Short mmCIF file of C-alpha atoms and ligand atoms in Angstrom, two decimals:
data_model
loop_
_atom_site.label_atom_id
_atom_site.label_comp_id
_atom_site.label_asym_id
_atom_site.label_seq_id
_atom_site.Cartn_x
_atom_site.Cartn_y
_atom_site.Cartn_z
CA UNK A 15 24.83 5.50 -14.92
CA UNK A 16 27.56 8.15 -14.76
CA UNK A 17 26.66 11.36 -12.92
CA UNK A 18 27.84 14.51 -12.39
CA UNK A 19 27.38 16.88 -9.70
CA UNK A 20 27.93 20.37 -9.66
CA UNK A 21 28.25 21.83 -5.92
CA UNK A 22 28.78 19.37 -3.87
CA UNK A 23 27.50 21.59 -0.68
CA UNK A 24 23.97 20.60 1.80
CA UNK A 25 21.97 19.24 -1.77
CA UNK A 26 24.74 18.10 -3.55
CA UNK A 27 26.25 15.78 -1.76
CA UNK A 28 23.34 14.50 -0.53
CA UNK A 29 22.19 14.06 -4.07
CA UNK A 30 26.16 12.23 -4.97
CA UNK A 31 25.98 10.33 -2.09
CA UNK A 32 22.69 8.76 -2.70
CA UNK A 33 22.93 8.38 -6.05
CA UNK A 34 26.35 6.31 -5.45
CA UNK A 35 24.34 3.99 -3.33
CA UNK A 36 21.92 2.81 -5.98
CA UNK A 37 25.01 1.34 -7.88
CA UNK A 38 26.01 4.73 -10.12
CA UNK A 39 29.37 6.26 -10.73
CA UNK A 40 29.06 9.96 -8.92
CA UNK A 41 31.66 12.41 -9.02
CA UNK A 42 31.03 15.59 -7.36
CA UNK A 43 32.03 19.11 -8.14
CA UNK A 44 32.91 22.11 -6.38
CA UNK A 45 35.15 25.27 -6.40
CA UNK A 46 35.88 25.07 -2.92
CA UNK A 47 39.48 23.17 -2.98
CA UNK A 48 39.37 22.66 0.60
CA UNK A 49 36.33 20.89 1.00
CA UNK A 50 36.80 18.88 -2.09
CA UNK A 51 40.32 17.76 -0.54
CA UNK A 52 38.46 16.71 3.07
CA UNK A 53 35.52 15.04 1.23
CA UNK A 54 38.51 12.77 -1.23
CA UNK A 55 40.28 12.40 2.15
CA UNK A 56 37.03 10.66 3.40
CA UNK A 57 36.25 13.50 5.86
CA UNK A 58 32.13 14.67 5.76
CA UNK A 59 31.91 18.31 5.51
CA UNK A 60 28.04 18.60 6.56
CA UNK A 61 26.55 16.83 9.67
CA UNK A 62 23.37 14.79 8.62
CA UNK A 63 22.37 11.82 10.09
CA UNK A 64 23.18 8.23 8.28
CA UNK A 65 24.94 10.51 5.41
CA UNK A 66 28.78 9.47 6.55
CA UNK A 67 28.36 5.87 6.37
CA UNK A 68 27.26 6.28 2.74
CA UNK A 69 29.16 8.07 1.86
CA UNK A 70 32.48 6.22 3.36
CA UNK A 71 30.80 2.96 1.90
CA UNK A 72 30.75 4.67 -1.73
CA UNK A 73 33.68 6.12 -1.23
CA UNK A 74 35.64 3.24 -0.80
CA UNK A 75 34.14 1.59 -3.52
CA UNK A 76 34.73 3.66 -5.62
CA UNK A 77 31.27 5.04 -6.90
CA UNK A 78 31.74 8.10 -5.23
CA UNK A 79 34.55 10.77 -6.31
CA UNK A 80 35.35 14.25 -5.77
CA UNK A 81 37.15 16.82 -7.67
CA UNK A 82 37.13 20.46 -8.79
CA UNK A 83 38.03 19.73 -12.50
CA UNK A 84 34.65 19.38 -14.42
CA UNK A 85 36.80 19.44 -17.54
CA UNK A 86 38.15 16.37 -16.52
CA UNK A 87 34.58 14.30 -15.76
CA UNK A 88 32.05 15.90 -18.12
CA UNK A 89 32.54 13.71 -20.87
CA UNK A 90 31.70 10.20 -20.06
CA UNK A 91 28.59 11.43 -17.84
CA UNK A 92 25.23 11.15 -19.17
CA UNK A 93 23.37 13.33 -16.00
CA UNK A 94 25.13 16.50 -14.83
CA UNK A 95 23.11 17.84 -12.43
CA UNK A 96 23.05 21.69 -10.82
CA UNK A 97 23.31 21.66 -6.85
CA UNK A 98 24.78 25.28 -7.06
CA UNK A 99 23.40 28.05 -4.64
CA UNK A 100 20.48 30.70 -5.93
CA UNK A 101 20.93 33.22 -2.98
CA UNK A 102 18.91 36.46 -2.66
CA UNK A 103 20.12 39.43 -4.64
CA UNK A 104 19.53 42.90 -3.36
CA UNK A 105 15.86 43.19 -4.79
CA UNK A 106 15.07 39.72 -3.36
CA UNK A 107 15.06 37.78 -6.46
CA UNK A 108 17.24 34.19 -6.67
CA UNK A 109 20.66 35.70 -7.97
CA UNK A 110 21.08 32.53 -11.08
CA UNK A 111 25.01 33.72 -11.53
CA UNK A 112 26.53 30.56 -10.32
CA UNK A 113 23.83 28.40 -12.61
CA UNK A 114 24.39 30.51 -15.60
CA UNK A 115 28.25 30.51 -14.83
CA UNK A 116 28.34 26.68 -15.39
CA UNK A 117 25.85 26.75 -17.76
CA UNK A 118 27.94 29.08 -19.74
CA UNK A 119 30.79 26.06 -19.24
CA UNK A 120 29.12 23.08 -19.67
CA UNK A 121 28.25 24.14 -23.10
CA UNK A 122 31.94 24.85 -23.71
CA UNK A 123 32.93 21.26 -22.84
CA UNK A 124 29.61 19.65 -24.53
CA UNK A 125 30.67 16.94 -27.25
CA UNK A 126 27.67 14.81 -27.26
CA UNK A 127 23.64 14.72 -26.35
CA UNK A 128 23.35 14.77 -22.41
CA UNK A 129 21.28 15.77 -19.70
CA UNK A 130 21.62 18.78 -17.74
CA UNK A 131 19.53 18.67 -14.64
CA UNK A 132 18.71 21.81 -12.32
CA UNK A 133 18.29 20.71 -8.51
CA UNK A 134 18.54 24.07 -7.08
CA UNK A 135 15.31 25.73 -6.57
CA UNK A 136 14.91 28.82 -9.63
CA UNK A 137 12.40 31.19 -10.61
CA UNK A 138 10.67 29.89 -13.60
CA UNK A 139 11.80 30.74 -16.74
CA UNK A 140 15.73 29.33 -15.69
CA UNK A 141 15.28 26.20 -17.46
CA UNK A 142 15.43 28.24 -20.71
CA UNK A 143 17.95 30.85 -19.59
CA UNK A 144 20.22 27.55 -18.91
CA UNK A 145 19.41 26.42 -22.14
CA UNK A 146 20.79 29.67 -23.80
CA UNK A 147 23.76 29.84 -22.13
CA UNK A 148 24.51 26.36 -23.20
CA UNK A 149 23.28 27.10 -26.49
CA UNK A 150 25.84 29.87 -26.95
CA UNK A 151 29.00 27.24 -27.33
CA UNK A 152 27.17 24.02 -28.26
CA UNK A 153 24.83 22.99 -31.01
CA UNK A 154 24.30 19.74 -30.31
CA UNK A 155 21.24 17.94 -28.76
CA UNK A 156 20.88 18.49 -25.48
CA UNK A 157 17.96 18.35 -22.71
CA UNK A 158 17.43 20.96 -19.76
CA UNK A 159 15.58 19.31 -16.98
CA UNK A 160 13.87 20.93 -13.85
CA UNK A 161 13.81 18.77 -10.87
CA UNK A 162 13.14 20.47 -7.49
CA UNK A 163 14.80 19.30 -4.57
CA UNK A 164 12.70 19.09 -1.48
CA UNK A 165 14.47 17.10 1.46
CA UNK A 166 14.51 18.74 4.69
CA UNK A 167 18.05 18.98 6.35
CA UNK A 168 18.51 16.90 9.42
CA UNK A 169 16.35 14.12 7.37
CA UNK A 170 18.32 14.49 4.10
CA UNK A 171 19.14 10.94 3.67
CA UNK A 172 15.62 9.94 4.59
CA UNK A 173 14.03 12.04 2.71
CA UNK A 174 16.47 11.35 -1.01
CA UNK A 175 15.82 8.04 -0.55
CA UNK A 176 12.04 7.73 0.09
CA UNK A 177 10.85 10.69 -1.24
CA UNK A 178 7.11 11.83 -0.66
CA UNK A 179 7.27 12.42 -4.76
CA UNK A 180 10.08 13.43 -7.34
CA UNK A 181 9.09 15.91 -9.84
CA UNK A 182 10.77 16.03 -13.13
CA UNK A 183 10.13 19.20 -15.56
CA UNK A 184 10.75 18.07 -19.01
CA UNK A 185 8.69 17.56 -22.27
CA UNK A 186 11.17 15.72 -23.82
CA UNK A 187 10.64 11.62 -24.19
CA UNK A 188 14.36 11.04 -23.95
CA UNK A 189 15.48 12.79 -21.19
CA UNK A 190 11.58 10.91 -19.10
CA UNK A 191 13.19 7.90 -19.79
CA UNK A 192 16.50 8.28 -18.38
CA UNK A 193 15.61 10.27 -15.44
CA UNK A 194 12.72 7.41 -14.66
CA UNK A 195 15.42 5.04 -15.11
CA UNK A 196 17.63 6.84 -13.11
CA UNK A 197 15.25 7.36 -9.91
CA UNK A 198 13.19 3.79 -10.25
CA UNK A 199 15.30 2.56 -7.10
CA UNK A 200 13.93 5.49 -5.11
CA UNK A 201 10.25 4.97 -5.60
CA UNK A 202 9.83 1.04 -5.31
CA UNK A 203 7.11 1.86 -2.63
CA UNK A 204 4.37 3.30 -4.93
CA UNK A 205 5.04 6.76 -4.44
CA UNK A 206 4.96 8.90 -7.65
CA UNK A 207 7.61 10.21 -10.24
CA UNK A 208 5.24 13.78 -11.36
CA UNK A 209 6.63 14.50 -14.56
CA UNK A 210 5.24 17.99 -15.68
CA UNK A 211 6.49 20.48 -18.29
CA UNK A 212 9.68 22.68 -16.88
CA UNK A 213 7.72 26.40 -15.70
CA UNK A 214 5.41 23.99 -13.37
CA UNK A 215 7.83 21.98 -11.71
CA UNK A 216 10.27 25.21 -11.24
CA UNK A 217 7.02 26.60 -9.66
CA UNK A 218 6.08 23.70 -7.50
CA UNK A 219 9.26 24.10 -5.45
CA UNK A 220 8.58 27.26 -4.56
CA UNK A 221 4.71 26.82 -3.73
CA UNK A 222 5.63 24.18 -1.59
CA UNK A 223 7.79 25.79 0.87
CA UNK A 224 5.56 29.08 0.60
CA UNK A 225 2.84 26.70 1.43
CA UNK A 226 4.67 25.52 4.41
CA UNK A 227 5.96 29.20 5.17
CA UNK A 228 2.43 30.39 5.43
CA UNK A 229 1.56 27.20 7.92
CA UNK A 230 3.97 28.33 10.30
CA UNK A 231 3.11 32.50 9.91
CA UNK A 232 -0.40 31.50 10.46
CA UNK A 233 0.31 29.55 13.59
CA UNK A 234 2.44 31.88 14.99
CA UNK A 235 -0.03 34.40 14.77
CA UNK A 236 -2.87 32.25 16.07
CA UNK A 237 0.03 31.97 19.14
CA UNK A 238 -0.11 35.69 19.50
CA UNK A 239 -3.78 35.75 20.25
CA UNK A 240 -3.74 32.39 22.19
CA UNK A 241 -1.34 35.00 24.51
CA UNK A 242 -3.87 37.93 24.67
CA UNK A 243 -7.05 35.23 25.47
CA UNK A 244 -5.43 33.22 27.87
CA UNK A 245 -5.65 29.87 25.88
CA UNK A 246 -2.83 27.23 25.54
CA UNK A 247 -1.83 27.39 21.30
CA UNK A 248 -0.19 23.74 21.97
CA UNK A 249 -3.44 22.57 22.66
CA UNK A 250 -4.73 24.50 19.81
CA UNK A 251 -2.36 23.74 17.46
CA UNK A 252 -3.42 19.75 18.73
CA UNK A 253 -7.05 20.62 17.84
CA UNK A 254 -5.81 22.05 14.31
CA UNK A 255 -3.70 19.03 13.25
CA UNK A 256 -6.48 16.61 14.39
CA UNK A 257 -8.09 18.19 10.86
CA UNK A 258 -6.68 15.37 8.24
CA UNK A 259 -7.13 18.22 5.99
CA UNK A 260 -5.23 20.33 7.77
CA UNK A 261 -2.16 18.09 9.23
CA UNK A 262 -0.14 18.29 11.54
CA UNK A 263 2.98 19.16 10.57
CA UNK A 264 4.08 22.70 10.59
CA UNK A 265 1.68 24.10 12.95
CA UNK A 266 4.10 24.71 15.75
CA UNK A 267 4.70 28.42 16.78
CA UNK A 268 8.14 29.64 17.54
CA UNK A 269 10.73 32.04 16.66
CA UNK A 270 10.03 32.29 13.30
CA UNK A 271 10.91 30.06 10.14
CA UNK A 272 15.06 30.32 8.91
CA UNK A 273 17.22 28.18 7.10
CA UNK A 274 19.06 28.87 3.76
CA UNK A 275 15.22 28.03 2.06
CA UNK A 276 12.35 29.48 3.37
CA UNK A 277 13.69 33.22 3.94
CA UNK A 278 15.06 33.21 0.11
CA UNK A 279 12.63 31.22 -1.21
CA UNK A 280 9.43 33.59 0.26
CA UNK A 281 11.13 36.66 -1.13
CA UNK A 282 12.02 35.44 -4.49
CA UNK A 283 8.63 34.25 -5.34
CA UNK A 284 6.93 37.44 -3.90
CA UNK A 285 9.50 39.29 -6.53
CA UNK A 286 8.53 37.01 -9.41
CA UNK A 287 5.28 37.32 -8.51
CA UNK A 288 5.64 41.19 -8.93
CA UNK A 289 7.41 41.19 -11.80
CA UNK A 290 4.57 39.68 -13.53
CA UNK A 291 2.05 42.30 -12.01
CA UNK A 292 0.77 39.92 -9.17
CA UNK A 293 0.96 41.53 -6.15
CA UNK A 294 1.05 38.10 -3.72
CA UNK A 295 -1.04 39.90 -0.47
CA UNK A 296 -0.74 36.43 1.53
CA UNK A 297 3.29 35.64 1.00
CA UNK A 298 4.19 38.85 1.84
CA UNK A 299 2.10 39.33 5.00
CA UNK A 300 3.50 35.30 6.13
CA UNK A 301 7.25 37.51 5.74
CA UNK A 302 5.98 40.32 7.70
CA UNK A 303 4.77 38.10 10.51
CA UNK A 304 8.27 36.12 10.31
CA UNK A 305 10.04 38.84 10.72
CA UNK A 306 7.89 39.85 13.59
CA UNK A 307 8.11 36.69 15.29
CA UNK A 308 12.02 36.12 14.74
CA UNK A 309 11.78 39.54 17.31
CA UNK A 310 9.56 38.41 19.39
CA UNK A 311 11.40 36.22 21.71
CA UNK A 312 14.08 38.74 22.63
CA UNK A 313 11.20 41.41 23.12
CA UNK A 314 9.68 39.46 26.06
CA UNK A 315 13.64 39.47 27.45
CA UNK A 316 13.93 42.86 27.34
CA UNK A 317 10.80 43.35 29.05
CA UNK A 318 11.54 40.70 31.71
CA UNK A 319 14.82 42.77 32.82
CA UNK A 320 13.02 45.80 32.12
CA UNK A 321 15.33 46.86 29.07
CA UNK A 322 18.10 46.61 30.52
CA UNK A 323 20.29 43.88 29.38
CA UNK A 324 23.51 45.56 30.01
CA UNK A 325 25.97 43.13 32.09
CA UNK A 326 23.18 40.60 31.92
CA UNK A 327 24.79 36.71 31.18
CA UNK A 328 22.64 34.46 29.07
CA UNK A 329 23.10 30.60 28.24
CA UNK A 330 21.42 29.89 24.64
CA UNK A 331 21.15 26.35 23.72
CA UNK A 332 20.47 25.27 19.90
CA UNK A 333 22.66 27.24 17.59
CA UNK A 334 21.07 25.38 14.13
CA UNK A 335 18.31 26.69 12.50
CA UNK A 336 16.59 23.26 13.08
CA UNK A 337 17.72 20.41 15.33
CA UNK A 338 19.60 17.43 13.91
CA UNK A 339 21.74 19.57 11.45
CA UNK A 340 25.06 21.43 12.02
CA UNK A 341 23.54 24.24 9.35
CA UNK A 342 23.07 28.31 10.94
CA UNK A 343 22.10 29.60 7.83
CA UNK A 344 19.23 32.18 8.92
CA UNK A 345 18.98 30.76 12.33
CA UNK A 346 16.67 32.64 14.42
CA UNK A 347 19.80 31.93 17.36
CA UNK A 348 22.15 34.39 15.41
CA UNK A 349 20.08 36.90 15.39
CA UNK A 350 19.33 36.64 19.48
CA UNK A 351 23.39 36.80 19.89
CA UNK A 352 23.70 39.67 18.15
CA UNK A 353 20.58 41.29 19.84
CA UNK A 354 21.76 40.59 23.47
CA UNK A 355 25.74 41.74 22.45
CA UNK A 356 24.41 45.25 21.06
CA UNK A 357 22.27 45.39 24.47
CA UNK A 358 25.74 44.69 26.32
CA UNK A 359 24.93 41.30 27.37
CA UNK A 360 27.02 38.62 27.38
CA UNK A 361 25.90 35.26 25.87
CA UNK A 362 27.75 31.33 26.52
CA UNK A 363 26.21 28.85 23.53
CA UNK A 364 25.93 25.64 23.16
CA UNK A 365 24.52 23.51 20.20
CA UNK A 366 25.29 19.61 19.60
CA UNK A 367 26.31 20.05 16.02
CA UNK A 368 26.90 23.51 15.14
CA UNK A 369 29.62 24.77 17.54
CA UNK A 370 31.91 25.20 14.91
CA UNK A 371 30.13 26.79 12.73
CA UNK A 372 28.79 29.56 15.18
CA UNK A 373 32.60 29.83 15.96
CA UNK A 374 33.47 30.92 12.58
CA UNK A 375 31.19 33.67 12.56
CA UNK A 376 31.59 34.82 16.26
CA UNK A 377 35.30 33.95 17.24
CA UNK A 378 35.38 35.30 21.15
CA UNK A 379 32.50 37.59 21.03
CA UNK A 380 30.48 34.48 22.84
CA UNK A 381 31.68 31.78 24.86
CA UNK A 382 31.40 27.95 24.43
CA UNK A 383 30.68 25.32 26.12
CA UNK A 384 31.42 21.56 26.05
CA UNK A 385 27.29 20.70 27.10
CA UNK A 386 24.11 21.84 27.88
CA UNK A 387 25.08 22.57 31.50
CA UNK A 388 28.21 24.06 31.90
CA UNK A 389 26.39 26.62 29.38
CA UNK A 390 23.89 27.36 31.95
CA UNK A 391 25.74 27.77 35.27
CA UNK A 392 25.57 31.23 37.15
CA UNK A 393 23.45 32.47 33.98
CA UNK A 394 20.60 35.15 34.43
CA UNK A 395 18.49 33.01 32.05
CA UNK A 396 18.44 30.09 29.65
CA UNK A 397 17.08 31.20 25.86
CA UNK A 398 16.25 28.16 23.98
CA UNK A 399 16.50 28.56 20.76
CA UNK A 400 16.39 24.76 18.65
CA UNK A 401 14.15 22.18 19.18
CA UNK A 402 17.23 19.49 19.39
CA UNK A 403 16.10 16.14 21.17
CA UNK A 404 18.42 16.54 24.11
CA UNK A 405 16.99 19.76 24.97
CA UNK A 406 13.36 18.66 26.03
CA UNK A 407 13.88 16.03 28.61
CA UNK A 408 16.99 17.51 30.39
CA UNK A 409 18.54 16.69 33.93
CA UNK A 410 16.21 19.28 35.84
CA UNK A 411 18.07 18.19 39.09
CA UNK A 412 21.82 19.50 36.83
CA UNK A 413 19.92 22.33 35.40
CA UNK A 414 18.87 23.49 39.30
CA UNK A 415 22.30 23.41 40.44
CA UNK A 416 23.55 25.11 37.59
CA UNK A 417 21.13 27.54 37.58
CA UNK A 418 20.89 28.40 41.29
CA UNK A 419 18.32 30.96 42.37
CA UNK A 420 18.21 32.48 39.29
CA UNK A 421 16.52 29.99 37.50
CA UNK A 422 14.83 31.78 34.20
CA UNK A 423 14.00 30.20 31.07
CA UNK A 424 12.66 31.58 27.46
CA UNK A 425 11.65 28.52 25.28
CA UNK A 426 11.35 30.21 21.71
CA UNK A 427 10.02 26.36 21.01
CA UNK A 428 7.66 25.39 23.72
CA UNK A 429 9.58 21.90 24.86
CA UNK A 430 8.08 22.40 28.58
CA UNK A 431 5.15 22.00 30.08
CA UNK A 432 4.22 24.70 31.54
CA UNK A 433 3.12 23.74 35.09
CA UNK A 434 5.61 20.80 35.23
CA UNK A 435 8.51 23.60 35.09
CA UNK A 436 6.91 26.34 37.20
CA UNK A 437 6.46 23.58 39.68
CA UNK A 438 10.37 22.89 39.72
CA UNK A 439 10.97 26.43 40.67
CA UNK A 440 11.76 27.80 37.09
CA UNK A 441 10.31 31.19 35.84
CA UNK A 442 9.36 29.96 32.27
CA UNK A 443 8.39 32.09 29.45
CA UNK A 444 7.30 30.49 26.39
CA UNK A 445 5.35 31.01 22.79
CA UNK A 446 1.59 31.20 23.07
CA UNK A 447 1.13 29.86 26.59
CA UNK A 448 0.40 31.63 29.84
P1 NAD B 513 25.33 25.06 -0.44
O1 NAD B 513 25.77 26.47 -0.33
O2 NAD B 513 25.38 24.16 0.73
O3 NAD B 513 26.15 24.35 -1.61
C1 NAD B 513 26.45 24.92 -2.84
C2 NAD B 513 27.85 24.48 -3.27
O4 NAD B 513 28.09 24.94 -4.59
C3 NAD B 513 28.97 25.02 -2.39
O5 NAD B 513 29.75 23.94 -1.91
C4 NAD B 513 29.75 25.92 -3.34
O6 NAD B 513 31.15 25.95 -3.06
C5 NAD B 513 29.47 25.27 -4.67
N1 NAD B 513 29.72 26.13 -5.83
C6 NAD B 513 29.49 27.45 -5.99
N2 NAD B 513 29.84 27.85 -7.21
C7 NAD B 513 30.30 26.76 -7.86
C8 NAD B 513 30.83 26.53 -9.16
N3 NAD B 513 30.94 27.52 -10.05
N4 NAD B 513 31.24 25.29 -9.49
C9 NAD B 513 31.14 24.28 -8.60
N5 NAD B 513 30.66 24.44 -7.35
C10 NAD B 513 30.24 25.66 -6.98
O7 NAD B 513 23.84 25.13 -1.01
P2 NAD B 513 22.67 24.06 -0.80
O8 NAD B 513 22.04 24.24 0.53
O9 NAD B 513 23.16 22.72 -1.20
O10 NAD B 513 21.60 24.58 -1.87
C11 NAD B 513 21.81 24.43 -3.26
C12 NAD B 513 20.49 24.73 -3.97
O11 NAD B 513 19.51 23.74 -3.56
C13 NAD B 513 19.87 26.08 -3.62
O12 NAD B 513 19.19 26.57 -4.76
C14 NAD B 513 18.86 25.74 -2.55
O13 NAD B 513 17.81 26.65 -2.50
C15 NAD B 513 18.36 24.39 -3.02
N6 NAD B 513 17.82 23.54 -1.96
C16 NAD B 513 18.44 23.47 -0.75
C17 NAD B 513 17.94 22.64 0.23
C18 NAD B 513 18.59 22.56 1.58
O14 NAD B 513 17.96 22.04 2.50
N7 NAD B 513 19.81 23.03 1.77
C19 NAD B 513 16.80 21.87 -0.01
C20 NAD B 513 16.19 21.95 -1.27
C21 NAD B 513 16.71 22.79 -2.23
#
């Protein structure tokens, strides 16, 4: 099939890239010149592992192509599909600007019947918004499809390929048989293509990662208590999980949920939910305790120096808002830098993948360092802020020398056990342990 993809950022090229694999002719959009230029150049603009030999494999071939003239593609595709960002607007609702925008131009360059598929996760109700907006230059046949991304960053790839289920929000017969034709390579295993009418599946994105949103609120306030009783919430959350009906995924307590998802995604279906007189009691108290939590890490720092943090140096490893991708978007570490700098500290960071990233936004207000040691030497603690794999089984005997006397460590993700690192002479402070 020929595709087109519109935004070509985290989803999108995911989406291209994936979609090129299973034998069909992607070209991706975007506005952004530059990145389209590095991405035809062969250069990956996100890091996600297994993504960049895809892509280069497609590349070459020739499946996969990247421009920033739609114009130019639009008319032999029979998919476009809608990868564009739905940020929060001031009230908290997902701003649909950038959808309508394209909707608004795709139905200027319409000729003939073809599928317009939204990927990016909308209030409900945007299915027909896009179809107005398309409607206002074209009056042709034409389908508006809602299908809900939900791969995690950091197991993109994974996830596109073997999804857990792909939902599909359309009522018509035409548009269910191309998109099942479309996605039949991606669920040879048994698992299911839901096709539902558009309002549901628009709503089932955003259920699903309020769902998961409220998992890790309610753990992290379980950790709170675990903290005032004395017991150990690993071992609690263990207990937990053991429930099949429970899981146990999601259950561990930390700094707080971030990403470019869950923060939007919680407050724009607590505003939809108010704008149709449902005041959502649960949701918003799972944003209160986030933004509780995302404090809570640098509280027990000021109260280890006793408030004052002025002249204090700090090492903070894990920049990413989750390990394995280079993305800060709402990462609970950006808000610790800019904590300890207003306090007068000074901070040295170092993340595997998102270095550059956290230099774009910081320039020399931090320092950086080339690995997880140099970070740490002559520090008067270690903050650890991402959960990457490199992190939890370090070179204690490197982190000692490094460290010298002053060996202090605040795990916002509980990679330590707790009497294993005491016993090497560290002072640890973690989430939900004694
Ligand atoms: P992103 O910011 O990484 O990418 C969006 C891209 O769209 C950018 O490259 C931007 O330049 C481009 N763009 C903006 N306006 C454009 C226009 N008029 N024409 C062409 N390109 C344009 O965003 P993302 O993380 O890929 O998220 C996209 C959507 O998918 C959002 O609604 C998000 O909530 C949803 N989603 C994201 C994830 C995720 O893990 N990132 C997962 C599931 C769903």
């Amino acid at each position: 099939m020929n595709i087109v993809v519109v935004g070509t950022g985290y989803v999108g090229l995911v989406t291209g890239t994936c979609l090129a694999e299973t034998g069909n002719k992607v070209t991706c959009i975007d506005i952004d010149k530059s990145k389209i230029n590095k991405l035809s150049g062969g250069a990956i603009t996100i890091y996600e592992p297994g993504l960049e030999e895809i892509f280069l494999r497609n590349l070459k071939a020739g499946r996969l192509v990247f421009s920033t003239n739609l114009e130019d593609v639009i008319s032999g595709a029979t998919i476009i599909f809608l990868a564009l960002p739905t940020p929060p607007g001031a009230d908290g609702s997902a701003d649909l600007k950038f959808i309508l925008e394209v909707s608004l131009k795709v139905g200027k360059l319409l000729t003939d019947y073809k599928i317009i598929v939204n990927k990016s996760t909308v209030p409900v109700g945007t299915a027909d918004k896009v179809r107005v907006a398309i409607s206002e230059n074209y009056s042709g046949l034409f389908d508006v499809v809602s299908n809900p991304e939900f791969l995690r960053e950091g197991v993109a790839v994974d996830d596109f390929m073997k999804p857990d289920r792909i939902v599909i929000g359309t009522t018509s017969e035409r548009a269910k048989k191309i998109m099942s034709e479309l996605y039949s390579p991606f669920v040879r295993q048994g698992n299911p293509i839901l096709f539902m009418d558009e309002r549901s599946s628009e709503l089932t994105k955003y259920a699903s990662n309020s769902f998961l949103a409220t998992k890790i609120s309610f753990m992290n306030e379980i950790s709170q208590i675990c903290e005032r009783v004395g017991a150990n919430v690993d071992l609690v959350r263990l207990g937990v999980g053991s429930d099949e009906r429970i899981g146990k995924s999601f259950l561990f307590p930390g700094i707080g949920y971030g990403g470019s998802c869950f923060p939007k995604d919680i407050k724009a279906l607590i505003k939809s939910s108010d704008e149709v007189g449902y005041d959502f009691i649960i949701l918003k108290a799972v944003e209160r305790v986030n933004i509780f939590q995302r404090k809570y890490l640098i509280e027990k720092v000021k109260s280890y120096f006793k408030d004052d943090l002025k002249g204090k140096h700090f090492a903070i490893w894990g920049l990413s808002f989750k390990p394995n991708t280079d993305d800060i978007r709402e990462a609970p570490a950006l808000t610790i830098i800019e904590e300890l700098l207003s306090l007068g500290a000074s901070i040295c960071v170092y993340d595997p993948e998102a270095m550059a990233n956290v230099k774009n936004k910081f320039g020399n207000r931090v320092l950086y360092a080339d690995n997880q040691y140099k970070a740490i030497v002559d520090v008067d603690a270690l903050i650890i802020a991402t959960e990457w794999h490199e992190f939890r089984t370090p070179n204690f005997d490197l982190m000692i020398k490094s460290m010298g006397e002053k060996r202090v460590i605040f795990d916002g993700r509980n990679l330590f056990e707790v009497e294993a690192i005491q016993k090497l002479g560290f002072t640890y402070i973690s989430i939900g342990r004694k």
